[in-house]
Every structure is written in C-alpha cells, then in structure tokens.
Amino acid sequence: MKQGILLAAFGTSNPRAHHVLDELDERVRAAFPGLPVRWAFTSAIIRSRLADEGMKTDSVTKALRKMWFEKYRAVAVQSLHVVPGAEFEALEADAMAMCCAPGRADGFQRVSVGPPLLATESDVERVAEAVLRHQPRGRMPEDALLLMGHGTWHAGDSVYDRLSERLADSDPLVFIGTMEGTQTMDQILPRLLDADVRRVWLMPLLAVAGRHVVRDMAGDQPDSWKSRLQAAGLECRTVLEGTAEHEGFVDVWLDHLRGAMDRLNAG
Ligand code: CO
C-alpha cells in the first residue's frame, strides 16, 4: 500500500517563517526516509492571502485528494498546531472524512492523525523542559520570561494552564499568556508587576514567527505586548523565533508523527 505523510500547519504568509517550515520538512524527511512529505495549511485566511501573492497552498482535504489521485492509500497526517483546539479538531475531522467511508470511491484505506504539540501530560513535561532549555540566552535569573501562546475559547486552552503550572514549579518567573482565552495580557501584566521584575523577555509559544509574533507580540503599535509591557514601566526584550525552530519542541511533534505512522501500520 502506497504510504505518505501530510504535515498540517496553521499556515503563515511570512517568508522567513516559510524557511522555518522548509527546515522542518527536511527534518521529517530525514526521520522517515523514503516517505513522501506533503503540506497543508489549515487556515483559509492564510491560504487566500497566499493565493493573492501567487502562492498555491492546499487545505487538508485538497492535499489528501491529490495524494489519493497519486495512488496513495495510507497517510499519516501530523498536526503542527500547539494545542488541541478548534483548528486541530477541524483538521482531524477533515482527515478522517477521507478514510474508509462506506461507498466512497475516494476513501483511503488508512488515515491516522498525529496530535498537536501539547496533547498529553508527558507532552506538557517535555515542552516545559524544551522551554527551559531554549530560553533566551541573555536572560538573567531575575528577568521574567513571558511566552505568548495563541489561546482559544475552546476547552483545549486549559493545556496552557497545565504547562504554566509545570513551568512555575521549575522557575516562578516563567509566565504563559495568550492572545485569546483566559490568560491574556490583562491577567498577566498585574502578575508581572507583583513579581517585581524589571526586565521581561517575550518569546512566542507559536510554531512560527508570523504576523502574530511580529505585530501582536513585538510590534511598535501601542497594543502590542511589547508596548504594553513598556508602558507599564518594564524593560522588554523580544525573541522572534517560533517553537518549530527549536529541536526540543520539534522532537515532540516528530514523536507524535512516529505514533501516527505506527497506528497506520498496526494490525
Ligand atoms: Co490568530
């Protein structure tokens, strides 16, 4: 049975971030030699923005359909999202809809889906270790480290809290805030001020440093996280590197893909 891998990222229109995804592509090919690797972007907004710039990208459904026409019959789909939120659920539903549906001529014999970065308790542990290992080099022990996640009103948001608690056990000056959800800058800022820190390092908890990082985290407009920290009298340093640029996080995604590959071949 012809097998392949489909990597599904939220997507980005930032050229530097595309370079990061290219490197991730190489790591996946090196880990699974001989298996073709395809890509899908789950965000329809990003896909249409890229289409306007003349760059063709596929949704999960479209990418799988193309693979089916090329005679692939078993595909491991790996999510490159951070938390199991709405984006991941839609990806999983789209992928499974292509599999084994009775009476469907275009159904794959097998499809398996690898979960996002923070899916299990052991992921929380490994990601916490990766955060501590890949923290900014210039950070002093008295500096705070604030990770910016996307956040969501989906129940998947609670995994940020578990990661935050785990990190606080190792280092009480590491914080996690999100753009949406329950721990936004409004909640985090008073905690930073309470902690009596002078300098805050901002680092994304997002796969790639796209628009959210460049604009919403590190931008110069008054509502960026950097500007809000500075307005509160804190010194702010920004790191413009997504988690997909750091081995400790990539290893977790790769292990999830390994699990998806095993499920594909089981039984
Ligand atoms: Co967003």
Coordinates of C-alpha atoms and ligand atoms in Angstrom, one line a residue:
M1 CA 0.0 0.0 0.0
K2 CA 1.5 3.4 -1.0
Q3 CA 2.1 5.5 2.1
G4 CA 2.8 9.1 2.7
I5 CA 3.0 11.9 5.2
L6 CA 0.9 15.1 5.3
L7 CA 2.1 17.9 7.6
A8 CA -0.7 20.3 8.5
A9 CA 0.3 23.7 9.9
F10 CA -1.9 26.7 10.6
G11 CA 0.0 28.5 7.9
T12 CA 1.8 31.7 7.6
S13 CA 2.4 34.4 5.0
N14 CA 5.7 35.4 6.4
P15 CA 8.6 34.5 4.1
R16 CA 11.0 33.8 6.9
A17 CA 8.5 31.5 8.6
H18 CA 8.3 29.6 5.3
H19 CA 12.0 29.0 5.6
V20 CA 11.4 27.5 9.0
L21 CA 8.8 25.2 7.7
D22 CA 11.2 24.1 4.9
E23 CA 13.7 23.1 7.6
L24 CA 11.1 21.2 9.5
D25 CA 10.2 19.4 6.2
E26 CA 13.9 18.3 5.9
R27 CA 13.9 17.0 9.5
V28 CA 10.7 15.0 8.8
R29 CA 12.2 13.5 5.6
A30 CA 15.4 12.6 7.4
A31 CA 13.4 10.9 10.2
F32 CA 11.2 9.0 7.7
P33 CA 13.5 8.2 4.7
G34 CA 11.7 7.1 1.6
L35 CA 8.3 8.5 2.6
P36 CA 7.0 11.5 0.6
V37 CA 6.1 14.5 2.7
R38 CA 3.3 16.9 1.6
W39 CA 2.0 20.1 3.3
A40 CA -1.4 21.6 4.0
F41 CA -2.3 24.9 5.7
T42 CA -5.4 24.7 7.9
S43 CA -6.2 28.5 7.9
A44 CA -8.4 29.5 5.0
I45 CA -7.5 33.2 5.5
I46 CA -3.8 32.4 5.2
R47 CA -4.4 30.3 2.1
S48 CA -6.3 33.0 0.4
R49 CA -3.7 35.6 1.4
L50 CA -1.0 33.5 -0.1
A51 CA -3.1 32.9 -3.3
D52 CA -3.3 36.7 -3.7
E53 CA 0.5 36.7 -3.6
G54 CA 0.6 33.9 -6.3
M55 CA 1.5 31.1 -4.0
K56 CA -0.6 27.9 -4.1
T57 CA -1.3 26.0 -0.9
D58 CA -3.7 23.2 -0.1
S59 CA -6.2 22.6 2.6
V60 CA -6.1 19.2 4.3
T61 CA -8.9 17.9 2.2
K62 CA -7.3 19.1 -1.1
A63 CA -3.9 17.8 -0.2
L64 CA -5.3 14.4 0.7
R65 CA -7.4 14.3 -2.5
K66 CA -4.3 15.0 -4.6
M67 CA -2.5 12.2 -2.8
W68 CA -5.4 9.8 -3.4
F69 CA -5.2 10.6 -7.2
E70 CA -1.5 9.8 -7.0
K71 CA -2.5 6.3 -5.6
Y72 CA -1.6 6.9 -2.0
R73 CA -3.8 4.7 0.1
A74 CA -2.5 5.3 3.6
V75 CA -1.5 8.7 5.0
A76 CA -0.2 9.8 8.4
V77 CA -1.4 13.4 8.9
Q78 CA 0.6 15.3 11.5
S79 CA -0.8 18.5 13.1
L80 CA 1.8 21.2 13.7
H81 CA -0.6 23.1 15.9
V82 CA 0.4 23.8 19.6
V83 CA -2.8 22.9 21.4
P84 CA -5.8 20.6 20.7
G85 CA -8.2 23.4 19.8
A86 CA -10.7 24.1 17.1
E87 CA -8.1 24.1 14.3
F88 CA -6.9 20.7 15.3
E89 CA -10.4 19.3 15.6
A90 CA -11.3 20.5 12.1
L91 CA -8.1 19.0 10.7
E92 CA -8.9 15.7 12.3
A93 CA -12.4 15.7 11.0
D94 CA -11.3 16.6 7.5
A95 CA -8.6 13.9 7.5
M96 CA -10.9 11.1 8.9
A97 CA -13.7 12.1 6.4
M98 CA -11.3 10.9 3.7
C99 CA -10.9 7.5 5.2
C100 CA -12.8 4.3 4.8
A101 CA -16.2 5.9 4.3
P102 CA -18.5 3.2 3.1
G103 CA -19.4 3.5 -0.6
R104 CA -16.8 6.3 -1.2
A105 CA -14.6 5.7 -4.2
D106 CA -12.0 8.3 -3.0
G107 CA -11.6 6.9 0.6
F108 CA -8.2 6.0 1.8
Q109 CA -7.7 2.6 3.4
R110 CA -6.0 4.1 6.3
V111 CA -5.6 7.6 7.7
S112 CA -4.0 8.4 11.1
V113 CA -3.7 11.8 12.7
G114 CA -0.8 12.8 15.0
P115 CA -1.9 15.3 17.7
P116 CA -0.6 18.8 18.3
L117 CA 2.4 19.7 20.4
L118 CA 0.6 19.7 23.8
A119 CA -1.6 16.7 23.7
T120 CA -0.7 14.6 26.7
E121 CA 0.7 15.1 30.2
S122 CA 4.0 13.8 29.0
D123 CA 4.0 16.4 26.2
V124 CA 3.5 19.1 28.9
E125 CA 6.6 17.8 30.7
R126 CA 8.7 17.6 27.5
V127 CA 7.5 21.0 26.3
A128 CA 8.3 22.6 29.7
E129 CA 11.8 21.1 29.5
A130 CA 12.1 22.5 26.0
V131 CA 11.1 26.0 27.1
L132 CA 13.7 26.0 29.9
R133 CA 16.3 24.6 27.5
H134 CA 15.6 27.1 24.7
Q135 CA 15.0 30.2 26.8
P136 CA 16.7 33.3 25.6
R137 CA 20.5 33.2 26.1
G138 CA 20.7 36.7 27.6
R139 CA 18.1 36.1 30.3
M140 CA 19.3 36.8 33.8
P141 CA 17.9 34.9 36.8
E142 CA 16.0 38.0 37.9
D143 CA 14.4 38.5 34.4
A144 CA 10.9 37.2 33.7
L145 CA 10.2 35.1 30.7
L146 CA 6.8 35.5 29.1
L147 CA 5.7 33.1 26.5
M148 CA 2.9 34.2 24.1
G149 CA 0.6 31.5 23.0
H150 CA -2.3 31.9 20.7
G151 CA -5.0 30.9 23.1
T152 CA -8.6 29.9 22.4
W153 CA -12.0 29.8 24.0
H154 CA -12.0 26.1 23.1
A155 CA -11.5 23.7 26.1
G156 CA -8.1 22.9 24.7
D157 CA -7.0 26.3 26.3
S158 CA -6.6 24.6 29.6
V159 CA -3.4 22.9 28.5
Y160 CA -1.7 26.3 28.7
D161 CA -2.6 26.4 32.4
R162 CA -1.0 23.0 33.0
L163 CA 2.2 24.0 31.1
S164 CA 2.2 27.2 33.1
E165 CA 1.9 25.4 36.4
R166 CA 4.6 22.9 35.4
L167 CA 7.0 25.8 34.4
A168 CA 6.3 27.7 37.6
D169 CA 7.4 24.7 39.6
S170 CA 10.9 25.0 38.0
D171 CA 11.0 28.7 37.6
P172 CA 8.5 31.1 39.2
L173 CA 9.5 33.9 36.7
V174 CA 8.3 32.0 33.7
F175 CA 4.8 33.0 32.6
I176 CA 2.4 32.0 29.8
G177 CA 0.0 34.4 28.3
T178 CA -2.3 34.1 25.3
M179 CA -3.9 36.5 22.9
E180 CA -7.3 34.8 23.3
G181 CA -8.6 32.7 26.2
T182 CA -8.4 33.2 29.9
Q183 CA -4.8 34.4 30.5
T184 CA -4.4 37.5 28.3
M185 CA -2.1 40.4 28.9
D186 CA -4.8 41.9 31.2
Q187 CA -4.3 39.0 33.6
I188 CA -0.5 38.6 33.1
L189 CA 0.6 42.2 33.5
P190 CA -0.5 42.5 37.2
R191 CA 1.2 39.2 37.9
L192 CA 4.5 40.5 36.3
L193 CA 4.2 43.7 38.3
D194 CA 3.6 41.7 41.5
A195 CA 6.7 39.6 40.8
D196 CA 8.6 42.9 41.0
V197 CA 10.6 42.2 37.8
R198 CA 12.4 44.9 35.9
R199 CA 13.0 43.1 32.6
V200 CA 10.7 40.8 30.6
W201 CA 11.8 38.5 27.8
L202 CA 9.0 37.8 25.3
M203 CA 9.1 34.6 23.3
P204 CA 6.4 33.0 21.1
L205 CA 4.7 29.7 22.0
L206 CA 3.6 29.5 18.4
A207 CA 5.0 27.2 15.7
V208 CA 6.4 30.0 13.6
A209 CA 7.0 33.7 14.0
G210 CA 4.3 35.0 11.7
R211 CA 2.1 38.1 11.9
H212 CA 1.0 37.4 15.5
V213 CA 4.6 37.4 16.6
V214 CA 5.9 40.3 14.5
R215 CA 2.9 42.5 15.0
D216 CA 0.9 41.5 18.1
M217 CA 3.9 40.4 20.3
A218 CA 6.8 42.6 19.2
G219 CA 5.2 45.4 17.1
D220 CA 5.7 49.1 17.9
Q221 CA 1.9 49.9 17.9
P222 CA 0.5 50.7 21.4
D223 CA -1.5 47.5 21.8
S224 CA 1.4 45.1 21.1
W225 CA 2.6 43.0 24.1
K226 CA 6.0 44.8 23.9
S227 CA 4.4 48.2 24.0
R228 CA 2.1 47.3 26.9
L229 CA 4.9 46.0 29.0
Q230 CA 7.0 49.1 28.2
A231 CA 4.0 51.4 29.1
A232 CA 3.9 49.6 32.5
G233 CA 7.5 50.6 33.1
L234 CA 9.1 47.2 32.3
E235 CA 12.1 46.7 30.1
C236 CA 11.2 44.4 27.2
R237 CA 13.4 42.1 25.0
T238 CA 11.8 40.1 22.2
V239 CA 12.8 36.8 20.7
L240 CA 11.3 36.3 17.2
E241 CA 11.7 32.5 17.0
G242 CA 8.8 30.1 16.9
T243 CA 8.8 26.7 18.5
A244 CA 9.4 25.0 15.2
E245 CA 12.9 26.5 15.2
H246 CA 13.9 24.6 18.3
E247 CA 14.8 21.0 18.5
G248 CA 13.2 20.3 21.9
F249 CA 9.8 21.2 20.5
V250 CA 10.3 19.6 17.1
D251 CA 11.2 16.3 18.7
V252 CA 7.8 16.2 20.4
W253 CA 6.0 16.7 17.0
L254 CA 8.2 14.1 15.4
D255 CA 7.4 11.6 18.1
H256 CA 3.7 12.2 17.5
L257 CA 4.2 11.6 13.8
R258 CA 6.1 8.4 14.7
G259 CA 3.0 7.3 16.7
A260 CA 0.7 8.1 13.8
M261 CA 3.0 6.1 11.5
D262 CA 2.8 3.1 13.9
R263 CA -1.0 3.3 14.0
L264 CA -1.1 3.4 10.2
N265 CA 0.9 0.1 10.1
A266 CA -0.8 -1.6 13.1
G267 CA -3.0 -4.6 12.6
Ligands
CO1 CO -4.9 34.1 15.3

